[in-house]
mmCIF file of C-alpha atoms and ligand atoms in Angstrom:
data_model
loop_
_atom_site.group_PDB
_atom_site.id
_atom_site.type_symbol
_atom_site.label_atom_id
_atom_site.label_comp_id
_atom_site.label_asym_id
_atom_site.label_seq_id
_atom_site.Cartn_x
_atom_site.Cartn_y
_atom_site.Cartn_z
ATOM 1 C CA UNK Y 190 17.309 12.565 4.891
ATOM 2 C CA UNK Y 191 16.892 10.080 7.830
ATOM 3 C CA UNK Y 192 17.582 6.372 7.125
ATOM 4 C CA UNK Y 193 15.732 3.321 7.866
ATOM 5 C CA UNK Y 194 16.408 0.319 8.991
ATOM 6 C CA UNK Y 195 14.472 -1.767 6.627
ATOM 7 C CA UNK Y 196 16.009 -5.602 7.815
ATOM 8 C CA UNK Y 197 13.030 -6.115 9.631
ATOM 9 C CA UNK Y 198 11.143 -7.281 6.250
ATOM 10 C CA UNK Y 199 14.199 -9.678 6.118
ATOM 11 C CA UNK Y 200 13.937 -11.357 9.898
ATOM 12 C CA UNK Y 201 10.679 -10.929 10.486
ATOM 13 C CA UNK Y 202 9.267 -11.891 6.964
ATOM 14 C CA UNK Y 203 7.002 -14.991 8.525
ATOM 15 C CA UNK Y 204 5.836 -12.329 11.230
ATOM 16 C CA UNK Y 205 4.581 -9.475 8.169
ATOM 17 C CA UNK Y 206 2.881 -12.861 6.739
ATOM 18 C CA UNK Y 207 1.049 -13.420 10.042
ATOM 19 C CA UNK Y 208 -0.025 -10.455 10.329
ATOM 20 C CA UNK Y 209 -1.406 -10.537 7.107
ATOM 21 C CA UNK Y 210 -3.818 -13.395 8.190
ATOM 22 C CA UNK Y 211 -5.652 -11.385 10.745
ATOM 23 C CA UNK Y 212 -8.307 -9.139 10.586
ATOM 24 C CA UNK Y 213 -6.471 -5.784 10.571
ATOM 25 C CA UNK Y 214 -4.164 -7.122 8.078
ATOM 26 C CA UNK Y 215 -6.898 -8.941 5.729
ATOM 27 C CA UNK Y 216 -8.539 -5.566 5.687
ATOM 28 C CA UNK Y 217 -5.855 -3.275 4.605
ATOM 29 C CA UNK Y 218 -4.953 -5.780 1.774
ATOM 30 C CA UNK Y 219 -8.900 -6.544 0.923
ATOM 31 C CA UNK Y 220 -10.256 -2.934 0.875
ATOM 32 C CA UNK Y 221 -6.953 -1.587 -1.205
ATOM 33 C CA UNK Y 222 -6.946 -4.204 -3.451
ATOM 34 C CA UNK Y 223 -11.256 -3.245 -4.491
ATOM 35 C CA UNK Y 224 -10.444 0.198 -4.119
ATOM 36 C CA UNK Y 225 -7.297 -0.236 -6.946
ATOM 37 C CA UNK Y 226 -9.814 -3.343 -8.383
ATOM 38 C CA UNK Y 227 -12.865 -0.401 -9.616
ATOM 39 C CA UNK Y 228 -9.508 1.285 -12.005
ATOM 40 C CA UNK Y 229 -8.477 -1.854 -13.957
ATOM 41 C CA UNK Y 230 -10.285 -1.992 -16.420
ATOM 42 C CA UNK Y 231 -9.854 1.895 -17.116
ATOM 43 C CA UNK Y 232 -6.016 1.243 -17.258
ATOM 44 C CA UNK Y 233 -4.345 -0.470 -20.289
ATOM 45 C CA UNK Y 234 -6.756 1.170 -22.240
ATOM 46 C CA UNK Y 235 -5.562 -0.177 -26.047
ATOM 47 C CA UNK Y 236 -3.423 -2.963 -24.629
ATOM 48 C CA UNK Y 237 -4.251 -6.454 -25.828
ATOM 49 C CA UNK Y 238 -4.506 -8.617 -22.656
ATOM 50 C CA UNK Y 239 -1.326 -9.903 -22.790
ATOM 51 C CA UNK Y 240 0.532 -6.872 -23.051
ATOM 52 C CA UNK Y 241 -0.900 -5.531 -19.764
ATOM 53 C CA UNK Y 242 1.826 -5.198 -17.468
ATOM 54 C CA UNK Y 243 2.047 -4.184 -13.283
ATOM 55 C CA UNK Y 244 4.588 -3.432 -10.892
ATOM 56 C CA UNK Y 245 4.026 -4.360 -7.614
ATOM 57 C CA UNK Y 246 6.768 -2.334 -5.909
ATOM 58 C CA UNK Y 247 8.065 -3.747 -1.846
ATOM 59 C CA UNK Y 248 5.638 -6.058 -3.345
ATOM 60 C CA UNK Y 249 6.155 -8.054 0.227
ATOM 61 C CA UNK Y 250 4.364 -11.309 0.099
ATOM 62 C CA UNK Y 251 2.739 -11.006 -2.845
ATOM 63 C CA UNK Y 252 -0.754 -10.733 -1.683
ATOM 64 C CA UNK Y 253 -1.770 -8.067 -4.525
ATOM 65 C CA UNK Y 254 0.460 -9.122 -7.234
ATOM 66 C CA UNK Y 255 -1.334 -12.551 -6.943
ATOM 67 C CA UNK Y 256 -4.761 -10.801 -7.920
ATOM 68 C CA UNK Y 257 -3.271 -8.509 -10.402
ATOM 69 C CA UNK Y 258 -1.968 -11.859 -12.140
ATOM 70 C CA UNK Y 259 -6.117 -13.136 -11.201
ATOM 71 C CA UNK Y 260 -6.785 -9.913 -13.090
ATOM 72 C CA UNK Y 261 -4.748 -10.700 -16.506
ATOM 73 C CA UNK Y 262 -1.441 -8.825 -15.494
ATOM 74 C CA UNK Y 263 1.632 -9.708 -15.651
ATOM 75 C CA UNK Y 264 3.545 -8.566 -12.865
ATOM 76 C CA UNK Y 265 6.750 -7.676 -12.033
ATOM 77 C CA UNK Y 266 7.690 -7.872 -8.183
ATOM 78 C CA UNK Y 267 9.631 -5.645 -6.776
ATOM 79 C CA UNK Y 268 11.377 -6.029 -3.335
ATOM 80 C CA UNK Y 269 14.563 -5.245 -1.330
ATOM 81 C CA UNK Y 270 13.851 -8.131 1.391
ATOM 82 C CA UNK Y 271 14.881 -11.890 -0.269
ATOM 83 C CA UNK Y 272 12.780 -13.601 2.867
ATOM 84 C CA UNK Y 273 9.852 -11.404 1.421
ATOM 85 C CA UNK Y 274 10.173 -12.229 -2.096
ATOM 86 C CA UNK Y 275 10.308 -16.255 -1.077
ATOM 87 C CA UNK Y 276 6.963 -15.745 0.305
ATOM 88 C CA UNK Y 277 5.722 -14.452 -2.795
ATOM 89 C CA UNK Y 278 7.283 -17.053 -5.477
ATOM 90 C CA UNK Y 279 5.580 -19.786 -2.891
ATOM 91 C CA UNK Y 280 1.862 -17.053 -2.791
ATOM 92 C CA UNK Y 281 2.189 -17.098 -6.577
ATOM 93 C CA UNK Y 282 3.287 -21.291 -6.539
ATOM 94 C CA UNK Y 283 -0.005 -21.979 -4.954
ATOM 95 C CA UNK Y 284 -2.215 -19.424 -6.329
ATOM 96 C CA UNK Y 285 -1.429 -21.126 -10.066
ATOM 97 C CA UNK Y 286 0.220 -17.986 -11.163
ATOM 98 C CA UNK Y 287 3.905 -18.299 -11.287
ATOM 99 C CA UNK Y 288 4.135 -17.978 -14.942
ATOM 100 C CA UNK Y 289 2.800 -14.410 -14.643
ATOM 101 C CA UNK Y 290 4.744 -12.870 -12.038
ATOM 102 C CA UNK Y 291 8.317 -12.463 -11.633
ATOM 103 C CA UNK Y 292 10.392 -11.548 -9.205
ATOM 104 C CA UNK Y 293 13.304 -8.692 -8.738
ATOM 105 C CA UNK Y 294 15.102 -8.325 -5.755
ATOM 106 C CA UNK Y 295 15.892 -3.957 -5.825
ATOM 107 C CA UNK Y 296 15.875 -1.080 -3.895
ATOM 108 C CA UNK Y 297 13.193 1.643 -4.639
ATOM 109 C CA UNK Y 298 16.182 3.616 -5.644
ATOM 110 C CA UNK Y 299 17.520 1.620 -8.059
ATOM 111 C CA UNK Y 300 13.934 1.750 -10.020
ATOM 112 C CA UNK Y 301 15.832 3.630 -13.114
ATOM 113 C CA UNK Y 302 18.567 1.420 -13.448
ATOM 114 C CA UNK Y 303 16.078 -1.807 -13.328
ATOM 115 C CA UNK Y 304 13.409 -0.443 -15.444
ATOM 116 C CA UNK Y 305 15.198 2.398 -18.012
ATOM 117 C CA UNK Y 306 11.864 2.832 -19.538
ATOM 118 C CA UNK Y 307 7.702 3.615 -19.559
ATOM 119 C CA UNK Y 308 7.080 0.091 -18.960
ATOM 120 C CA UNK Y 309 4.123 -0.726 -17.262
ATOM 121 C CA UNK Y 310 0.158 -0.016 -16.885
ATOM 122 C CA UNK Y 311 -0.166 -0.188 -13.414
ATOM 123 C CA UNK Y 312 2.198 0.828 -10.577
ATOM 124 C CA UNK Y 313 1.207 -0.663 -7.252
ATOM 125 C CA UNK Y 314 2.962 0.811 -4.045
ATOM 126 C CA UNK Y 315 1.102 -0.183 -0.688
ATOM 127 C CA UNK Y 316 2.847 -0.060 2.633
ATOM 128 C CA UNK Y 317 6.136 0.728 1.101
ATOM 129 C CA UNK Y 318 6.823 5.227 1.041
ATOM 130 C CA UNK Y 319 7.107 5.034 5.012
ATOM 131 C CA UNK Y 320 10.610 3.192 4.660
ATOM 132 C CA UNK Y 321 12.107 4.551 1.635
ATOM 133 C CA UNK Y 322 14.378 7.731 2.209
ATOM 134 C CA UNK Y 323 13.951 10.116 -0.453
ATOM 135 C CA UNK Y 324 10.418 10.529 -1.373
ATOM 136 C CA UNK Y 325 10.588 12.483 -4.125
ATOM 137 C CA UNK Y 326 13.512 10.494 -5.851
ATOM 138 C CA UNK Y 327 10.503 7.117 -5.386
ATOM 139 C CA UNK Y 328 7.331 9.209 -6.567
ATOM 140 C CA UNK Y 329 9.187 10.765 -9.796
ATOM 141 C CA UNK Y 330 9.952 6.954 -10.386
ATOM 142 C CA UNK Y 331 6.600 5.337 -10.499
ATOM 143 C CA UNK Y 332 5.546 8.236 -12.655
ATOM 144 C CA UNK Y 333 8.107 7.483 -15.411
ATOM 145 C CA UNK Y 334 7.173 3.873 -15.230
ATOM 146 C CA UNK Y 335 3.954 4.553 -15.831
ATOM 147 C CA UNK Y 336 3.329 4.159 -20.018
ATOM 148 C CA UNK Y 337 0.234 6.020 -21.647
ATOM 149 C CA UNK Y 338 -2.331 8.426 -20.432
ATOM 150 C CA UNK Y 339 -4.529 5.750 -19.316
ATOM 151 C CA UNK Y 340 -2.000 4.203 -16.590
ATOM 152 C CA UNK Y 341 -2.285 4.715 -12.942
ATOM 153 C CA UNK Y 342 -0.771 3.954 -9.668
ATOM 154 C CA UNK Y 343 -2.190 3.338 -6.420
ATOM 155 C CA UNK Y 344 -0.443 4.474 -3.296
ATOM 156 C CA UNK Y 345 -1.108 3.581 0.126
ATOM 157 C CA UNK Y 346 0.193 4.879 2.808
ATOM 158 C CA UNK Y 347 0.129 4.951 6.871
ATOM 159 C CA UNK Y 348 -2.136 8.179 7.838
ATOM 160 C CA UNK Y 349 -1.019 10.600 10.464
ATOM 161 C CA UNK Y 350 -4.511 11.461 12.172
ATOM 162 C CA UNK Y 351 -4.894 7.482 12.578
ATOM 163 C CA UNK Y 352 -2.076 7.343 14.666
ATOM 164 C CA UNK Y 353 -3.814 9.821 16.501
ATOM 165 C CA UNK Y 354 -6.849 7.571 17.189
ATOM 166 C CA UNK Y 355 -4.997 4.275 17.531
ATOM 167 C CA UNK Y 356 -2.810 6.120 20.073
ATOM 168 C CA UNK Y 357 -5.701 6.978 22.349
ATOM 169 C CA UNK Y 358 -8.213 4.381 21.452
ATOM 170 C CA UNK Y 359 -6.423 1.662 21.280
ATOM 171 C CA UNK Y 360 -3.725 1.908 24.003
ATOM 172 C CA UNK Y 361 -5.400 4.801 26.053
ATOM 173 C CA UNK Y 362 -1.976 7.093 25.434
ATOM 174 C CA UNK Y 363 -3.183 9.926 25.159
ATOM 175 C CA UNK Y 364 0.624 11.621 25.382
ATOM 176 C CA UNK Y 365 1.407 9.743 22.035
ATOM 177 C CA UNK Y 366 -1.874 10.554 20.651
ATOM 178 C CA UNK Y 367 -1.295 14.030 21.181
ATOM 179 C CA UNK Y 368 2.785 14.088 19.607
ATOM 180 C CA UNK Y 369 1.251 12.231 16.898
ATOM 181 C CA UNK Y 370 -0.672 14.541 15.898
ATOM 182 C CA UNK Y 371 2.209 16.492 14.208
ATOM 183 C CA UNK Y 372 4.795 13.393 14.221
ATOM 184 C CA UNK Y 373 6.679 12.838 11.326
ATOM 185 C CA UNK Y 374 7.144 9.030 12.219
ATOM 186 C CA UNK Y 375 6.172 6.613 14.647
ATOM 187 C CA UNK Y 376 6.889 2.925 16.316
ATOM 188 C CA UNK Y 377 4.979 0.577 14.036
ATOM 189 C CA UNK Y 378 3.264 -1.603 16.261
ATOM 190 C CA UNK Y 379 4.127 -5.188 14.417
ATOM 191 C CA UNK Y 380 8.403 -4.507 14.616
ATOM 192 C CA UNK Y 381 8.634 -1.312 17.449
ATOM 193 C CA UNK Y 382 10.484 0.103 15.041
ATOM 194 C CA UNK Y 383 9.565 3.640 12.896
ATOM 195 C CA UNK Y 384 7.554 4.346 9.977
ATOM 196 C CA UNK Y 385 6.959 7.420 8.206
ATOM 197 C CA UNK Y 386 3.844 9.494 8.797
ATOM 198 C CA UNK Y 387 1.534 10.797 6.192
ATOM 199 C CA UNK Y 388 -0.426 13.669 6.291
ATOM 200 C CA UNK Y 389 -3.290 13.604 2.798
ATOM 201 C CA UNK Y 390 -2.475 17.367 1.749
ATOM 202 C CA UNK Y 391 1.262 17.009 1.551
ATOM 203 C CA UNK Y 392 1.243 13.659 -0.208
ATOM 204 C CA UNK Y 393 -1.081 15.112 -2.297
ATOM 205 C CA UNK Y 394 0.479 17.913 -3.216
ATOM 206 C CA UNK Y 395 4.082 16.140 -3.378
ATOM 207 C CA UNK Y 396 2.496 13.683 -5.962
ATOM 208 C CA UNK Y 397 1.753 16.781 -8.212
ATOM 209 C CA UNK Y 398 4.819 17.921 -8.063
ATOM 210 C CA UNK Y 399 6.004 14.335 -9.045
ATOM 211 C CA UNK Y 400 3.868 14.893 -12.244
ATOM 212 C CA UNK Y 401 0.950 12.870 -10.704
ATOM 213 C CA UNK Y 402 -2.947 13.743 -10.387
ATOM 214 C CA UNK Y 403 -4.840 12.314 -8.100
ATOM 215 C CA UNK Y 404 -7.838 10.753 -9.471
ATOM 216 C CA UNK Y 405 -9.367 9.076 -5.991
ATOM 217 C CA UNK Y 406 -8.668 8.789 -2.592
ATOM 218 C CA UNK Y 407 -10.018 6.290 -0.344
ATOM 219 C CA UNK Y 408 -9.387 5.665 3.948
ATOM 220 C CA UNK Y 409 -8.569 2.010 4.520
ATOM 221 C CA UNK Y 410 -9.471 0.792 7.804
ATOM 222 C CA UNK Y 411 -11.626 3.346 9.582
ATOM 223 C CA UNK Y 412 -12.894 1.803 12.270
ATOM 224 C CA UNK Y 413 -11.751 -1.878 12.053
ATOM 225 C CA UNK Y 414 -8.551 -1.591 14.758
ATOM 226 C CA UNK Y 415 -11.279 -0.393 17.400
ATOM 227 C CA UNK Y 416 -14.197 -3.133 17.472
ATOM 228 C CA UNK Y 417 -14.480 -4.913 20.065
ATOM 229 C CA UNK Y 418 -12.862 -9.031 19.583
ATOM 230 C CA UNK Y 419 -16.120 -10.522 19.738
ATOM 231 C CA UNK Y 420 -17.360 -8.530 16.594
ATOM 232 C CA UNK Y 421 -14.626 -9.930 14.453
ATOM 233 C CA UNK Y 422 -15.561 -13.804 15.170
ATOM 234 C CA UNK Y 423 -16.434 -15.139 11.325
ATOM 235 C CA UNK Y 424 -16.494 -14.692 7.873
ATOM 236 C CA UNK Y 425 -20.574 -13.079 7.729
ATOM 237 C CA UNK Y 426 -18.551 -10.537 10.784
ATOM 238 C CA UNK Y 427 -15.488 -9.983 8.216
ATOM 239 C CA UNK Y 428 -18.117 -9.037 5.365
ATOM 240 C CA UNK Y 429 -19.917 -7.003 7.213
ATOM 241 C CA UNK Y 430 -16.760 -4.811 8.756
ATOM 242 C CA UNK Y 431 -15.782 -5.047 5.014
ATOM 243 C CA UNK Y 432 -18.790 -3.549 3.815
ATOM 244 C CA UNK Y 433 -18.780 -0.594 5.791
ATOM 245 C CA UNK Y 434 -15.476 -0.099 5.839
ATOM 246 C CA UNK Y 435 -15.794 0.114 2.114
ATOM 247 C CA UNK Y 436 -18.398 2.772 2.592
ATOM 248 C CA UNK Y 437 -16.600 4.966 5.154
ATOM 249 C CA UNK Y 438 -13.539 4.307 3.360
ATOM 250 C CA UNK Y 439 -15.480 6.731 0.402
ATOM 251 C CA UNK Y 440 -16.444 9.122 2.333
ATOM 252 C CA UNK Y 441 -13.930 12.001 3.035
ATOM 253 C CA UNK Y 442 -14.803 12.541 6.664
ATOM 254 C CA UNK Y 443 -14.297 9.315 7.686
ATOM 255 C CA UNK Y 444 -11.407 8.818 4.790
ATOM 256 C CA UNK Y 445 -9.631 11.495 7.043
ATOM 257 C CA UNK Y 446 -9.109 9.801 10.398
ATOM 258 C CA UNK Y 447 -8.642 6.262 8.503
ATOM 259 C CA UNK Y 448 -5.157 4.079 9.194
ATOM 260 C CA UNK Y 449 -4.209 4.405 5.833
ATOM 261 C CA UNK Y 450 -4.647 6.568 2.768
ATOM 262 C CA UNK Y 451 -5.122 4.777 -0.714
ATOM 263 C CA UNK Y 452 -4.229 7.610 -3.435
ATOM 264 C CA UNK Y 453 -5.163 6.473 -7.262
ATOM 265 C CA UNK Y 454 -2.813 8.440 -9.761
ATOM 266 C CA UNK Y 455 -2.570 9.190 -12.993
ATOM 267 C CA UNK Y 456 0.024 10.717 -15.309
ATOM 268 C CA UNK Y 457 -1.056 14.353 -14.616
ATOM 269 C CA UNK Y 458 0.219 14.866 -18.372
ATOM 270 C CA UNK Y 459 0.152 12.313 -20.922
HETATM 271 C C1 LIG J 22 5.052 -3.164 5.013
HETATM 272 S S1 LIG J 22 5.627 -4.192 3.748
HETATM 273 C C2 LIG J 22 4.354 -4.005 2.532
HETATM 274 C C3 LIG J 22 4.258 -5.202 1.617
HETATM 275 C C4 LIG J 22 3.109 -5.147 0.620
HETATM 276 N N1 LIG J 22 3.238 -4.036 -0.299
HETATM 277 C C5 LIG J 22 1.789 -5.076 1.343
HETATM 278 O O1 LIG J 22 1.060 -4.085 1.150
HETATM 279 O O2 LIG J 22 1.476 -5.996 2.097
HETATM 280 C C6 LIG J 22 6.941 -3.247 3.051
HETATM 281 C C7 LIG J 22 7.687 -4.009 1.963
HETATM 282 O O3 LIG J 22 8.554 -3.093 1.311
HETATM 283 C C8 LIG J 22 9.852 -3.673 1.218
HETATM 284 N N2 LIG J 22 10.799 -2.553 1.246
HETATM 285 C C9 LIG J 22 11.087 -1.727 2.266
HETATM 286 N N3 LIG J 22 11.942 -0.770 1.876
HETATM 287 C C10 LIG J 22 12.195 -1.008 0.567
HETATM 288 C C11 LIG J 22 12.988 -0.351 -0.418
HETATM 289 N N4 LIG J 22 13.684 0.749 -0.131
HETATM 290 N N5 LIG J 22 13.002 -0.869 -1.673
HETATM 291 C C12 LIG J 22 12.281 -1.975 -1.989
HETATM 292 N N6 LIG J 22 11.516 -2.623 -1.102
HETATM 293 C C13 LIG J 22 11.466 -2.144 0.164
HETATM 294 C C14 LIG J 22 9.964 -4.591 2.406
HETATM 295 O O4 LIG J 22 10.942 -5.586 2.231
HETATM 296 C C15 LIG J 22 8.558 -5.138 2.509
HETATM 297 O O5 LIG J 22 8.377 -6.283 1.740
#
């Protein structure tokens, strides 16, 4: 089992926020967040309002657990980085929602010993399987969490044939394009240091055997990290890469070579 480093998310907190703020970043958190945003109200099924209850797990700055709480959730965050977790009380300060999110500072590991129980309706975990070390041990986790047939998770992770394109396209490497091709991890380009790789048929099948279906899969961020500067200028520009991102993102093909994966789950047995 190879460990990571994770005390990036703890020095470089302000620099994940940045990146959040640009285009690439806006995307990945705008096109999951729709993608997870279609399941809602399938979810909870049963559950008065205030009963409906999330985990936003390396929750980060709290950009989703803000809308879940938008959404009627209350939401438990979920984070091993204490710089990351100020950024979200302050996200949740300002977006009027402090009183329905709180904050945990844990390890994905520790998710049995914080939460002993089926306790929540949604299980959010974006960005966060390429640092943890033992998959299985994380995956098993969010599927005990998970309460009732009608719960679901959405996973999103970093996709091994994008690193493939980014490689080539965007730095013109065609060496790393080619060892990422069957890479297991890779320098992130935001820290320089390594993430795991995901291919969609192993995660796929490694979420069965964690007792989870898969009920959709979406690409996030097809084509976005290749469009030339002057296409990504305004807001009517970011709607309209949002758009068809949103349809690529759908479409298998394209959902193949995408940055990211976005996996829906569902207890694959109530
Ligand atoms: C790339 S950020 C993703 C943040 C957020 N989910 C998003 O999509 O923007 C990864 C987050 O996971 C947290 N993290 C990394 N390893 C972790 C672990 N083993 N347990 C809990 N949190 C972890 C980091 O502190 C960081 O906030």
């Amino acid at each position: 089992m190879r460990r990571v480093n994770t005390s990036r998310f703890e020095s470089g907190a302000e620099k994940y926020a940045a990146y959040l703020a640009t285009t690439e970043g806006r995307l990945r958190v705008d096109l999951a967040w729709e993608n997870l945003r279609a399941f809602l109200p399938q979810c909870a099924v049963g559950c008065s309002p205030e009963l409906r209850r999330a985990l936003d797990l390396g929750g980060g700055t709290g950009a989703l657990a803000v809308r879940l709480a938008g959404f009627g959730f209350d939401v438990v965050v979920v984070d091993s980085s204490d710089a990351m977790l100020a950024l979200a009380e302050q996200a949740a300060r300002a977006a009027g929602v402090s009183s329905s999110i709180s904050l945990r500072h844990a390890g994905a590991a520790e998710l049995s010993k914080e939460f002993p129980t089926a306790c929540f309706d949604v299980v959010v975990c974006h960005s966060l399987l390429e640092y943890v070390e033992n998959l299985a041990e994380v995956l098993c986790a969010i599927r005990r969490l998970l309460r009732g047939a009608g719960a679901a998770a959405s996973i999103l992770v970093r996709n091994r044939l994008g690193e493939v394109l980014k490689a080539a396209i965007q730095s013109g490497d065609l060496d790393l394009a080619e060892t990422n091709l069957s890479a297991e991890w890779a320098a992130e380009s935001l820290y320089g240091e390594s993430a795991r790789l995901f291919d969609a048929a192993d995660l796929r099948s490694r979420l069965l055997e964690a007792g989870l279906k898969v009920v959709a899969e979406r690409g996030v961020r097809v084509i976005a990290d290749y469009l030339p500067a002057s296409l990504l200028q305004d807001e009517r520009a970011y709607a309209r890469i949002f758009a068809l991102e949103t349809m690529l993102g759908e479409r298998p093909e394209f959902a193949g070579i995408a940055r990211y994966t976005q996996f829906l789950v569902q207890p694959a047995h109530a």
